[in-house]
PDB file of C-alpha atoms in Angstrom:
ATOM      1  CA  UNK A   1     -17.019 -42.521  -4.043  1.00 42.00           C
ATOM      2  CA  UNK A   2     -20.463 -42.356  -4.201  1.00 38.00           C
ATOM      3  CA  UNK A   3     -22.910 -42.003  -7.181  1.00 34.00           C
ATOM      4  CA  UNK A   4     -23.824 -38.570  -5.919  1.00 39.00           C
ATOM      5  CA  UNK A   5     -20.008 -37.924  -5.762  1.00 45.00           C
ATOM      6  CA  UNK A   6     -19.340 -39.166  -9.186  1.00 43.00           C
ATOM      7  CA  UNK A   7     -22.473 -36.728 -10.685  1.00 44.00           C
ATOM      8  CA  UNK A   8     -21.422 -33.905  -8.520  1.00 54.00           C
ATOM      9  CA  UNK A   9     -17.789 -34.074  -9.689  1.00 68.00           C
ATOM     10  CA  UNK A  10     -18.399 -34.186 -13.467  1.00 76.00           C
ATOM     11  CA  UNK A  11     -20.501 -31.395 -12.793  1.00 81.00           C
ATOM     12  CA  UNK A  12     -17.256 -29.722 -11.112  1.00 80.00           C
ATOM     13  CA  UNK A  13     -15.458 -30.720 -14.017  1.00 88.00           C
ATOM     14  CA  UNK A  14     -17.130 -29.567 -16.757  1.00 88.00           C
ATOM     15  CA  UNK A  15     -17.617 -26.066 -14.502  1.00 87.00           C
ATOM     16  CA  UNK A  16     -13.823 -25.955 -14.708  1.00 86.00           C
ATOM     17  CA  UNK A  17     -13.589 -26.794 -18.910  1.00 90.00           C
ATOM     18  CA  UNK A  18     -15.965 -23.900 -19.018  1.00 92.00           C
ATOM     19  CA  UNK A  19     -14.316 -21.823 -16.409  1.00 91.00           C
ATOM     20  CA  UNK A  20     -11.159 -21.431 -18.635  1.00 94.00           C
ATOM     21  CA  UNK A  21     -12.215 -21.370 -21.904  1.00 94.00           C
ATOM     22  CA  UNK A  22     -14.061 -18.132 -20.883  1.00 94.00           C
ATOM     23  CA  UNK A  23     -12.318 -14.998 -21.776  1.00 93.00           C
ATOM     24  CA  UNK A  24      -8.871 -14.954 -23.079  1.00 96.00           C
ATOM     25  CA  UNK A  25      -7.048 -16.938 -20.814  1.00 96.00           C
ATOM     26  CA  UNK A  26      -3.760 -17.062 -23.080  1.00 96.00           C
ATOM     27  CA  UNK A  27      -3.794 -13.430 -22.702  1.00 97.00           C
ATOM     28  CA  UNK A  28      -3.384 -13.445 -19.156  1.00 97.00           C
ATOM     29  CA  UNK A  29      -0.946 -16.408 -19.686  1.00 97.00           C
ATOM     30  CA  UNK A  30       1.141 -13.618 -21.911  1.00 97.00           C
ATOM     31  CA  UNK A  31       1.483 -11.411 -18.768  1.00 98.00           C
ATOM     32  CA  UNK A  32       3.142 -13.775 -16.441  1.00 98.00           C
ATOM     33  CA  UNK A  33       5.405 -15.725 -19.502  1.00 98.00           C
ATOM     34  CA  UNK A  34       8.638 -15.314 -17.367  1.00 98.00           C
ATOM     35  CA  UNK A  35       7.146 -18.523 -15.203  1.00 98.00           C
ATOM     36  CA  UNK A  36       7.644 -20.431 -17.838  1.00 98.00           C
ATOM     37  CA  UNK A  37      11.588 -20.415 -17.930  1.00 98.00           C
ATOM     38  CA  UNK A  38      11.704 -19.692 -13.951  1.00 98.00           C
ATOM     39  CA  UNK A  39       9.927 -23.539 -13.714  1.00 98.00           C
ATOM     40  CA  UNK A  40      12.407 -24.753 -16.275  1.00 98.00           C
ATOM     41  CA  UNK A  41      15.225 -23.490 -14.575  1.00 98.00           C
ATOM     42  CA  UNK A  42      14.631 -24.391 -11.115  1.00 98.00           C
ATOM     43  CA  UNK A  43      14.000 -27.837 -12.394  1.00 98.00           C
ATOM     44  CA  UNK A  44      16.936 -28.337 -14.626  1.00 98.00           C
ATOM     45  CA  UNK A  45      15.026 -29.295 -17.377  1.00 98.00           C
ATOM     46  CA  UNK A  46      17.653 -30.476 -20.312  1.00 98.00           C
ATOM     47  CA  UNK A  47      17.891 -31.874 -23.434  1.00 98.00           C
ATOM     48  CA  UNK A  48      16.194 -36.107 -23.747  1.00 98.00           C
ATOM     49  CA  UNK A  49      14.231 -34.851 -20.340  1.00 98.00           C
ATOM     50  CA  UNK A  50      10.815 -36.821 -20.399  1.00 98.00           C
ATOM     51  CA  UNK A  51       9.044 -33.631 -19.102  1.00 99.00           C
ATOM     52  CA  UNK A  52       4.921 -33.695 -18.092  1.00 98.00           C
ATOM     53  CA  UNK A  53       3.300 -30.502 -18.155  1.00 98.00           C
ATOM     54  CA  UNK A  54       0.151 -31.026 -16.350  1.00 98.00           C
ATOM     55  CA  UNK A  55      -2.659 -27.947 -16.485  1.00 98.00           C
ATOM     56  CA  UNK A  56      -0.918 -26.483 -18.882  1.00 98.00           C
ATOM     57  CA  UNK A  57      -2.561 -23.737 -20.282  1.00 97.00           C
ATOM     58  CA  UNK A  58      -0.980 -22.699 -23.462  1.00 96.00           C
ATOM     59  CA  UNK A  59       2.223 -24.023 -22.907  1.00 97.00           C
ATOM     60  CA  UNK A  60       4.023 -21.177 -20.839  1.00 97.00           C
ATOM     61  CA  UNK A  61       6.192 -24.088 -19.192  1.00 98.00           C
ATOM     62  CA  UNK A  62       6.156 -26.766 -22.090  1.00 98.00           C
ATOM     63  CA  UNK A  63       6.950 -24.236 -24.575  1.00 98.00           C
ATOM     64  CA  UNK A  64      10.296 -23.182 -22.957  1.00 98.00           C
ATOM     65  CA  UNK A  65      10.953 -27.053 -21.915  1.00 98.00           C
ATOM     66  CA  UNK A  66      10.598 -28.573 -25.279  1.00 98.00           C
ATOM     67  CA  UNK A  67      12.736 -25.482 -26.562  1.00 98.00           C
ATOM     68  CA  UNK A  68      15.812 -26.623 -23.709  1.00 98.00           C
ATOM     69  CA  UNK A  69      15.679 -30.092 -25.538  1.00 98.00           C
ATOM     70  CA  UNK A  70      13.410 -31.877 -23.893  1.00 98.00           C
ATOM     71  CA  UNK A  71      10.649 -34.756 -24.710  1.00 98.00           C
ATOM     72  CA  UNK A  72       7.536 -32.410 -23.536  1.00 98.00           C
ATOM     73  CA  UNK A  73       3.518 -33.438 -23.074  1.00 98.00           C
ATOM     74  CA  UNK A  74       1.354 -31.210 -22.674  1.00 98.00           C
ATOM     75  CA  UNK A  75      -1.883 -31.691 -20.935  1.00 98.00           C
ATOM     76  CA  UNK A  76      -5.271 -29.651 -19.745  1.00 98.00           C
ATOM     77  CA  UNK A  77      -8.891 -30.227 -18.847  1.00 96.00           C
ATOM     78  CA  UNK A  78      -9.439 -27.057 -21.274  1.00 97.00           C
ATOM     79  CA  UNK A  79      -9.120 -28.619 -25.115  1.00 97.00           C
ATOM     80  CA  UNK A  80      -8.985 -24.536 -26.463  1.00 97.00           C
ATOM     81  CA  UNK A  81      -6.515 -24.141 -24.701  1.00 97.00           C
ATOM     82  CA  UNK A  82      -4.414 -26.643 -25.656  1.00 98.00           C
ATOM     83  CA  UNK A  83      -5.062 -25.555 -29.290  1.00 98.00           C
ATOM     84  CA  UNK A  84      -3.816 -22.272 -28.655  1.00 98.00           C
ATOM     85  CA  UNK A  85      -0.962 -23.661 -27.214  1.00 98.00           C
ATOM     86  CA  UNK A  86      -0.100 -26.048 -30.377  1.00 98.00           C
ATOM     87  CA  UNK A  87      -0.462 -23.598 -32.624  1.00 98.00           C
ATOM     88  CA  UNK A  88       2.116 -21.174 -30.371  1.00 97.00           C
ATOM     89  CA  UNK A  89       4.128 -24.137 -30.335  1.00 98.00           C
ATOM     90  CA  UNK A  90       4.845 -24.432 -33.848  1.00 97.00           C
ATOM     91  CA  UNK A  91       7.374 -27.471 -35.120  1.00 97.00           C
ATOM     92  CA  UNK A  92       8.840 -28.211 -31.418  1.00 98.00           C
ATOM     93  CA  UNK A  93       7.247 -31.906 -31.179  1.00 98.00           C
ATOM     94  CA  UNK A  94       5.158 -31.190 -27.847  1.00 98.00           C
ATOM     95  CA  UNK A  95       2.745 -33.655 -27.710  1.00 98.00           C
ATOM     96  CA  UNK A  96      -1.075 -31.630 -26.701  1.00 98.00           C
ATOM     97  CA  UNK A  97      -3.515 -33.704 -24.704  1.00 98.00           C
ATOM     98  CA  UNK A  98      -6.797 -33.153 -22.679  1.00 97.00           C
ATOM     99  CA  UNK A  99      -6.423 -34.666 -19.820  1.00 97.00           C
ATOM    100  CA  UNK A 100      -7.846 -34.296 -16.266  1.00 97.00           C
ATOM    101  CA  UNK A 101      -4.754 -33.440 -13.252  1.00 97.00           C
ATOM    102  CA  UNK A 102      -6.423 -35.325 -10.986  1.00 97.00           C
ATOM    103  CA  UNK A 103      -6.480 -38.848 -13.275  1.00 97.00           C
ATOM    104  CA  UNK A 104      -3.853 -38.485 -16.113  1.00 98.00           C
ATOM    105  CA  UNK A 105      -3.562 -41.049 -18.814  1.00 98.00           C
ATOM    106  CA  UNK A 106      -0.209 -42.137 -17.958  1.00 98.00           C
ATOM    107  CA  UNK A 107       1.775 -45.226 -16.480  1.00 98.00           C
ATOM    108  CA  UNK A 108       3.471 -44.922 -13.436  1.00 98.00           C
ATOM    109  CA  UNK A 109       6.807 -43.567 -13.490  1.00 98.00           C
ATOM    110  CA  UNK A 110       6.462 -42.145 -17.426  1.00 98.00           C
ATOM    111  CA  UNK A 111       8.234 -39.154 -16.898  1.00 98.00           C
ATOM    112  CA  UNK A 112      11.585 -37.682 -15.993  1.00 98.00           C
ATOM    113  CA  UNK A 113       9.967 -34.267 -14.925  1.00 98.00           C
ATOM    114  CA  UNK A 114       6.448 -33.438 -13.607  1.00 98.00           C
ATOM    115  CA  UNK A 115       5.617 -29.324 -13.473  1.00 98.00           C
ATOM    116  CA  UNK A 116       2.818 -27.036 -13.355  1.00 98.00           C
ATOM    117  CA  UNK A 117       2.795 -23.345 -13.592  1.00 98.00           C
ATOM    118  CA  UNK A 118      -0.782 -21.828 -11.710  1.00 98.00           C
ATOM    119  CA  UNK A 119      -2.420 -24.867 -13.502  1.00 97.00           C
ATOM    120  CA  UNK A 120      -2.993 -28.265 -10.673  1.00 97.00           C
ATOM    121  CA  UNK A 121      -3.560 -25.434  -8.025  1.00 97.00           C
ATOM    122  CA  UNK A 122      -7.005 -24.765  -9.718  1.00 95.00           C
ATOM    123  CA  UNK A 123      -8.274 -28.232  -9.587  1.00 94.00           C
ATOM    124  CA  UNK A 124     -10.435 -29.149  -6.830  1.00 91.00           C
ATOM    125  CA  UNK A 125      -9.121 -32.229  -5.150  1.00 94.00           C
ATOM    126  CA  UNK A 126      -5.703 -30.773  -4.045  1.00 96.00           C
ATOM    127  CA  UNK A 127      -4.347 -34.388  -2.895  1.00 97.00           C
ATOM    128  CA  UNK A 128      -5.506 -36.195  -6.273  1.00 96.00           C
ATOM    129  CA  UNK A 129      -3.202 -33.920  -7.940  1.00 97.00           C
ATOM    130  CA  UNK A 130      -0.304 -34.290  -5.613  1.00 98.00           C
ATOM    131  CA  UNK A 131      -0.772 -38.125  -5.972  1.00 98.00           C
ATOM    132  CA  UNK A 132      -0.680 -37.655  -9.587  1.00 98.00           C
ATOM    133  CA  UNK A 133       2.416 -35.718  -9.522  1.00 98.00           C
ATOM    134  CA  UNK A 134       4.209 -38.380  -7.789  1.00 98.00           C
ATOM    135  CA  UNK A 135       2.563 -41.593  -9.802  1.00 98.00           C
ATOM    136  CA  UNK A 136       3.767 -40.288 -13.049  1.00 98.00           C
ATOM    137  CA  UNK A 137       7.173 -39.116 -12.155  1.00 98.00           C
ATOM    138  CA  UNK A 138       9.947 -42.201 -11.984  1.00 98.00           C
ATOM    139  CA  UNK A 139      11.681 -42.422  -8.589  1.00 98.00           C
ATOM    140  CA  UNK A 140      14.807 -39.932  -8.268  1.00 98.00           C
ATOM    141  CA  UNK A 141      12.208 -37.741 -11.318  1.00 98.00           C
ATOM    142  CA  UNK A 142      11.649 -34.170 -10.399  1.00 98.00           C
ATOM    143  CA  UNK A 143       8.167 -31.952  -9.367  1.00 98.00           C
ATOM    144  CA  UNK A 144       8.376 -28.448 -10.142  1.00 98.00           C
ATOM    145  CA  UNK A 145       5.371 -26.134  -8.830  1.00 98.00           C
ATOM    146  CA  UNK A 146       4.458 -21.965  -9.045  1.00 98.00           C
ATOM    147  CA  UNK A 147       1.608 -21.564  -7.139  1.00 98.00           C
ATOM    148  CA  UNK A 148       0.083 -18.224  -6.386  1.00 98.00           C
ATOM    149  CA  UNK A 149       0.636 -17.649  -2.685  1.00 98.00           C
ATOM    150  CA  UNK A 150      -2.251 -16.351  -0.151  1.00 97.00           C
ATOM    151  CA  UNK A 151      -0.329 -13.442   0.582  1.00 96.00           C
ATOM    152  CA  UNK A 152       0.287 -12.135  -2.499  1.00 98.00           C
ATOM    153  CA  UNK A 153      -1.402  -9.706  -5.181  1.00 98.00           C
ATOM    154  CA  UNK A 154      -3.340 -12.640  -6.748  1.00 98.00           C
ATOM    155  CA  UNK A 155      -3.975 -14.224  -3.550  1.00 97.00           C
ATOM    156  CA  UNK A 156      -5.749 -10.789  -2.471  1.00 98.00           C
ATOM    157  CA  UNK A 157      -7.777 -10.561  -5.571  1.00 98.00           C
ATOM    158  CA  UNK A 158      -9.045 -14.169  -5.220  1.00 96.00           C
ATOM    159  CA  UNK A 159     -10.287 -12.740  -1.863  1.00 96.00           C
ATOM    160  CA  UNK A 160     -11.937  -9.536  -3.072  1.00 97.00           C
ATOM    161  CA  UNK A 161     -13.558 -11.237  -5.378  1.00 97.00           C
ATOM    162  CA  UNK A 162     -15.191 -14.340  -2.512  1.00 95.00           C
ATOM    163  CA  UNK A 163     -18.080 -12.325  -1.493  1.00 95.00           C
ATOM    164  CA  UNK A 164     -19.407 -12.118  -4.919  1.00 95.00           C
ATOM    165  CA  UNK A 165     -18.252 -15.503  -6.304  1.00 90.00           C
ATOM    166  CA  UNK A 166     -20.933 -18.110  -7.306  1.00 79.00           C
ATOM    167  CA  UNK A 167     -21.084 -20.628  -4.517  1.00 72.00           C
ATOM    168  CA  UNK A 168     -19.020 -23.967  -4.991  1.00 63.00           C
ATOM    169  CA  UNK A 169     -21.418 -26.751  -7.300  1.00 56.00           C
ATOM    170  CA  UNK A 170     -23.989 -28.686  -4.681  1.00 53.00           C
ATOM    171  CA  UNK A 171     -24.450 -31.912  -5.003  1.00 45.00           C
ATOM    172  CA  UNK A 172     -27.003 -32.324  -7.551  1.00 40.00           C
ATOM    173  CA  UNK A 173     -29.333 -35.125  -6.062  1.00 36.00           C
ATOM    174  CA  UNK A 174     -29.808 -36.588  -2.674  1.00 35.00           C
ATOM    175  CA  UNK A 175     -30.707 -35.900   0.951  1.00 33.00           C
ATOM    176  CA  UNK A 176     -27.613 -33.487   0.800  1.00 35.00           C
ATOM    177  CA  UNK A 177     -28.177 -31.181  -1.968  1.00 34.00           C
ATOM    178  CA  UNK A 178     -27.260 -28.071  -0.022  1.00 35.00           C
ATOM    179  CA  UNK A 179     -23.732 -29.277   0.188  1.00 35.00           C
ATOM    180  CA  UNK A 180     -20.616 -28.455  -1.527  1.00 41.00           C
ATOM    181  CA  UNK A 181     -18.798 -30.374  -3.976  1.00 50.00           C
ATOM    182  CA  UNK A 182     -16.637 -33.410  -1.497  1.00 48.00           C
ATOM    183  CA  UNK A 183     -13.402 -32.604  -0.624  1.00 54.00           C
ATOM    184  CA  UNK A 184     -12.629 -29.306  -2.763  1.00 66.00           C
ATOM    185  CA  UNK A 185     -10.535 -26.861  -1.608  1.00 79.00           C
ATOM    186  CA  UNK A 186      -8.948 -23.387  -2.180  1.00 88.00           C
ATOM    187  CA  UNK A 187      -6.308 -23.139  -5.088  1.00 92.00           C
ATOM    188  CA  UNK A 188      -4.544 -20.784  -2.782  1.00 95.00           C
ATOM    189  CA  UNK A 189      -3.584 -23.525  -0.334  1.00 96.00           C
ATOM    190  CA  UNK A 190      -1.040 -24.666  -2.889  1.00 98.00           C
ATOM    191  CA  UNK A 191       0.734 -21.519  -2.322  1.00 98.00           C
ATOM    192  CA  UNK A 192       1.515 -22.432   1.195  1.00 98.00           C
ATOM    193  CA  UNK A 193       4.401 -24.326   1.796  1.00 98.00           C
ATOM    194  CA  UNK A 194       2.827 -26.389   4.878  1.00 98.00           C
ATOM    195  CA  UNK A 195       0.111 -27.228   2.660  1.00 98.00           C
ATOM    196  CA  UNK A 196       2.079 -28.851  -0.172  1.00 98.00           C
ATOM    197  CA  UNK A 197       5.117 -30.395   1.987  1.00 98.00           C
ATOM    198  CA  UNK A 198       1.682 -32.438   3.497  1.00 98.00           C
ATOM    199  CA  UNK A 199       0.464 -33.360   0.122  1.00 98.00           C
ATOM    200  CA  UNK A 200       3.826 -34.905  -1.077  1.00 98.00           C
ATOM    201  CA  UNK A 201       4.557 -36.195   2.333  1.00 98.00           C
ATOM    202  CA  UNK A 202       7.608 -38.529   2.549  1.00 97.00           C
ATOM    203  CA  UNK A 203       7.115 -40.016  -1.269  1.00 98.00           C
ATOM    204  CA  UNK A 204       9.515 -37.018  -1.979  1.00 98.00           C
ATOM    205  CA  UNK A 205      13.063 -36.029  -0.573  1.00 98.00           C
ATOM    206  CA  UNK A 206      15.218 -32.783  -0.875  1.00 97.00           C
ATOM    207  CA  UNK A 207      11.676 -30.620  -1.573  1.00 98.00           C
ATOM    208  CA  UNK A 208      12.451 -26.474  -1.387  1.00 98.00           C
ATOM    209  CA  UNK A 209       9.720 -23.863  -0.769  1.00 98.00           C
ATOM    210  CA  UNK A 210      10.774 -20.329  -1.980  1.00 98.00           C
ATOM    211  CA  UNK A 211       8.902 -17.189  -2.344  1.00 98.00           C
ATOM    212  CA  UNK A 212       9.325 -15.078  -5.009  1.00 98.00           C
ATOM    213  CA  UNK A 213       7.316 -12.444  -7.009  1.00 98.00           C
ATOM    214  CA  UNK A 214       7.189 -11.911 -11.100  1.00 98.00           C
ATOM    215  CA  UNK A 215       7.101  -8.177 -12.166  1.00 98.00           C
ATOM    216  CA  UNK A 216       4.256  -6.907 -13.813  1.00 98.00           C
ATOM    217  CA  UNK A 217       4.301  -3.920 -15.748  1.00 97.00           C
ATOM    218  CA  UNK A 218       1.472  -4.452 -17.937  1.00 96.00           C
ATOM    219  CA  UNK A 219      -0.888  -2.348 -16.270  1.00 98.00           C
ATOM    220  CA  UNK A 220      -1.137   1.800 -16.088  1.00 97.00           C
ATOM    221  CA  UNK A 221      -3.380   2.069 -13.219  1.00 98.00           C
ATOM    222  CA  UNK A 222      -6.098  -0.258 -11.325  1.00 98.00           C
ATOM    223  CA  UNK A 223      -8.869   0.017 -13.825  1.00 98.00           C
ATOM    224  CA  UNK A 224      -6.687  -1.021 -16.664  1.00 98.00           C
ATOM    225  CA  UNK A 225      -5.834  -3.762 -14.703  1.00 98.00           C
ATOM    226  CA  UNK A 226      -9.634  -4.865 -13.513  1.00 98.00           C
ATOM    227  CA  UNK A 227     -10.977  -4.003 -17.353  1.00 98.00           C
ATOM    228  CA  UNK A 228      -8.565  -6.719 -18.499  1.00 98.00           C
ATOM    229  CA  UNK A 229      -9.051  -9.669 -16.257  1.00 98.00           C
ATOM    230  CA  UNK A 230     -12.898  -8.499 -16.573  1.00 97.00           C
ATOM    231  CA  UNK A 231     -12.891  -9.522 -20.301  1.00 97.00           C
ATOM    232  CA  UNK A 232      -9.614 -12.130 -20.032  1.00 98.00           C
ATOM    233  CA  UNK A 233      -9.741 -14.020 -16.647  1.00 97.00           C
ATOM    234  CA  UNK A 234     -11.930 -17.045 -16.410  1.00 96.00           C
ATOM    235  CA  UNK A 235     -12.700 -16.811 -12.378  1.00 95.00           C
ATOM    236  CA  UNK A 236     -13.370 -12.958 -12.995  1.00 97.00           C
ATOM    237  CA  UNK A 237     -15.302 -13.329 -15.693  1.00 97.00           C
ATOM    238  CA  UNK A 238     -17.532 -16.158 -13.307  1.00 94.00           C
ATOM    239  CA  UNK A 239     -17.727 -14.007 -10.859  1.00 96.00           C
ATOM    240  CA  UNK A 240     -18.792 -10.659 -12.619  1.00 97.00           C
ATOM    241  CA  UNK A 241     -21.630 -13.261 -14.573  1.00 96.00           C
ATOM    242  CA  UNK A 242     -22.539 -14.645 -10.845  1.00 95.00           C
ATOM    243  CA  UNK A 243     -23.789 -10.980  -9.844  1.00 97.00           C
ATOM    244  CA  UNK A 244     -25.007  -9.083 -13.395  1.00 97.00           C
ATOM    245  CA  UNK A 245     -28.225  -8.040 -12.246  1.00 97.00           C
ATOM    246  CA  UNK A 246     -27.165  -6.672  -8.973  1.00 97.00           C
ATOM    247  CA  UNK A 247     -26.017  -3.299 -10.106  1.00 98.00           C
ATOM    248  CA  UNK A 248     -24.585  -2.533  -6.852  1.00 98.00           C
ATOM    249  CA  UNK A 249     -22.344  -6.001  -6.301  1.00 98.00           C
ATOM    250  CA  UNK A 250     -20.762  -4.779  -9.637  1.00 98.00           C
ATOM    251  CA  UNK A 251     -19.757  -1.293  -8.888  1.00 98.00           C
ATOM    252  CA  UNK A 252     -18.545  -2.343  -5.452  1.00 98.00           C
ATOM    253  CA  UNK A 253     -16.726  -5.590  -7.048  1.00 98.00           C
ATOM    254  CA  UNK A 254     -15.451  -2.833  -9.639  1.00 98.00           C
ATOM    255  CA  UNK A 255     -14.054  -0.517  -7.512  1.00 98.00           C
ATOM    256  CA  UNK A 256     -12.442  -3.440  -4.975  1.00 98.00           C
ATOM    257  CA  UNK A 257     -10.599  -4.918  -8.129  1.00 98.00           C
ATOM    258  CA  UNK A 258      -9.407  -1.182  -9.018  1.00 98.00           C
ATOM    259  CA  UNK A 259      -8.435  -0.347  -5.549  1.00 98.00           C
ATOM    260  CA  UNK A 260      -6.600  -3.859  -4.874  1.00 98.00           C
ATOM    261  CA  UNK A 261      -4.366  -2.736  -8.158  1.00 98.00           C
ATOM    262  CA  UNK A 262      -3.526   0.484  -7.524  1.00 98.00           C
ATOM    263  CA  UNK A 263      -2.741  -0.500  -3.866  1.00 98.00           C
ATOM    264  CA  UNK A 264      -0.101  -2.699  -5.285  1.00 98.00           C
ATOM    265  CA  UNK A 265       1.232  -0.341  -8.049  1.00 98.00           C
ATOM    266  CA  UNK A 266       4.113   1.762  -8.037  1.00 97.00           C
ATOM    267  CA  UNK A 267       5.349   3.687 -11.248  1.00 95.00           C
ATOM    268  CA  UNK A 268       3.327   1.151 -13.297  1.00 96.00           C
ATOM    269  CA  UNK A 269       4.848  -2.183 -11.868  1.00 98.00           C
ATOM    270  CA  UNK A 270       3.206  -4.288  -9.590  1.00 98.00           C
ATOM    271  CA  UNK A 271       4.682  -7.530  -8.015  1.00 98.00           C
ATOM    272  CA  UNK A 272       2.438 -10.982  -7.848  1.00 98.00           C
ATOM    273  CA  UNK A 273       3.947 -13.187  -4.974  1.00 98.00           C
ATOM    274  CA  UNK A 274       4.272 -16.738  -5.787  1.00 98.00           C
ATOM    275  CA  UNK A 275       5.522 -19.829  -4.332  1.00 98.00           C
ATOM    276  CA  UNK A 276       8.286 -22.193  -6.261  1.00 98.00           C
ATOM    277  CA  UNK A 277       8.366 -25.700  -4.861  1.00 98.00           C
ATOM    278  CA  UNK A 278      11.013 -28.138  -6.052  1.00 98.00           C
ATOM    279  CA  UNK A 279      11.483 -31.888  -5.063  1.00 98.00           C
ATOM    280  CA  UNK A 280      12.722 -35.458  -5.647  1.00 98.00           C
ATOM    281  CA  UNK A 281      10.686 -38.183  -6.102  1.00 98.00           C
ATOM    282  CA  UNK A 282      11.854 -40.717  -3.465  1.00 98.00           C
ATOM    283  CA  UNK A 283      13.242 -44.280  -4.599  1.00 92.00           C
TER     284      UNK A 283
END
């Protein structure tokens, strides 16, 4: 990597610390908390497990592991949230640390268990992650992944919001300053089965891709819905910023986000598709 690369990707970085600390991310957290225990389950988390959380938010996975009996760290680019999540946690022994999912502080083969609930999906370097997944965990370990899928509610949203998104972090210096930030790609990719069975490749046996959708019944109609990720979501909250003093963006971002909802409502309860991959680490 270059020294362009190297500028350009603490710059994505510290764009993502800032990212989620916006807003109330924990809130939103609060709406989906049955992922938590789905991840657990499907991974047969159990008591002595050495279990790695990795972008984990406020805990919704570690706080359920650590409660099945198991050894948990906890770790996120986002210290706040981390904070929140300790303090949720109370007396269960998780062990909080900031720590980047695409370079975590661990030895190879630390942990029994490696999950993430919507957390590595959101990183930028989709194969740095799924190499870190596979370092950490010992051979014979499990991965556990929810991933919002491309298809599905959140998937849609991500793309209603695209036209009015600030653009991707250029490369700050150098001959190619109109380009991108190297090798990012869309979170949304990790809820494609294709796309992560070619990210684990053959380091990992016995791997399952299953759709699936969490209820949501949060929400009375579409502009309840946009208000709150408005003043609790991170990328909305970005994206809203990106386009404040073009009145006209706004109302038409306002009334996609509203529209999108109520599309997907019925009797107050919406469905968010999501993708659960399970797998073995190979020997």
């Amino acid at each position: 990597m270059s020294i362009d690369d190297i500028t350009t990707d603490t710059a994505v970085k510290a764009k993502h610390r800032a990212l989620w600390a916006s807003g109330d991310y924990p809130a939103v957290a609060d709406v989906i908390a049955a992922l938590g225990p789905r991840l657990v389950e499907a991974t047969g988390i159990d008591r002595g497990d050495r279990v790695v959380d990795i972008a984990a938010g406020a805990g919704n996975v570690a706080i359920p592991a650590a409660r099945a009996g198991a050894h948990v760290v906890a770790t996120d680019l986002t210290p706040e949230l981390l904070e929140i999540g300790e303090q949720r946690a109370g007396d269960l022994g998780i062990v909080w640390r900031t720590a980047d999912a695409e370079d975590l502080p661990f030895d190879t083969g630390t942990f029994d268990v490696a999950v993430s609930c919507v957390g590595v999906m959101f990183a930028p370097h989709h194969q740095s992650c799924a190499d870190e997944l596979v370092r950490v965990c010992r051979p014979g370990g499990r991965i556990g992944l929810i991933n919002w899928t491309p298809t599905g509610f959140i998937g849609e949203l991500f793309a209603a919001m695209k036209p009015y998104a600030p653009p991707p972090p250029p490369r700050e210096v150098g001959p190619l300053a109109t380009l991108p930030a190297p090798g990012t790609q869309p979170g949304v990719r990790w809820g494609d089965a294709d796309h992560v069975r070619a990210l684990l490749g053959d380091r990992v046996r016995d791997l399952t891709a299953t759709t699936d959708s969490v209820p949501i019944t949060r929400f009375a109609d579409g502009a309840a819905f946009r208000d709150f990720f408005k003043a609790s979501y991170g990328p909305t909250i970005a994206t809203f910023r990106a386009i404040a003093d073009e009145p006209d963006k706004v109302a038409a971002l306002d009334g996609a986000m509203a529209a999108l909802a109520d599309r997907h409502l019925d009797a107050g309860r919406m469905s968010w598709e999501y993708l659960l991959v399970t797998a073995t680490v190979a020997d």
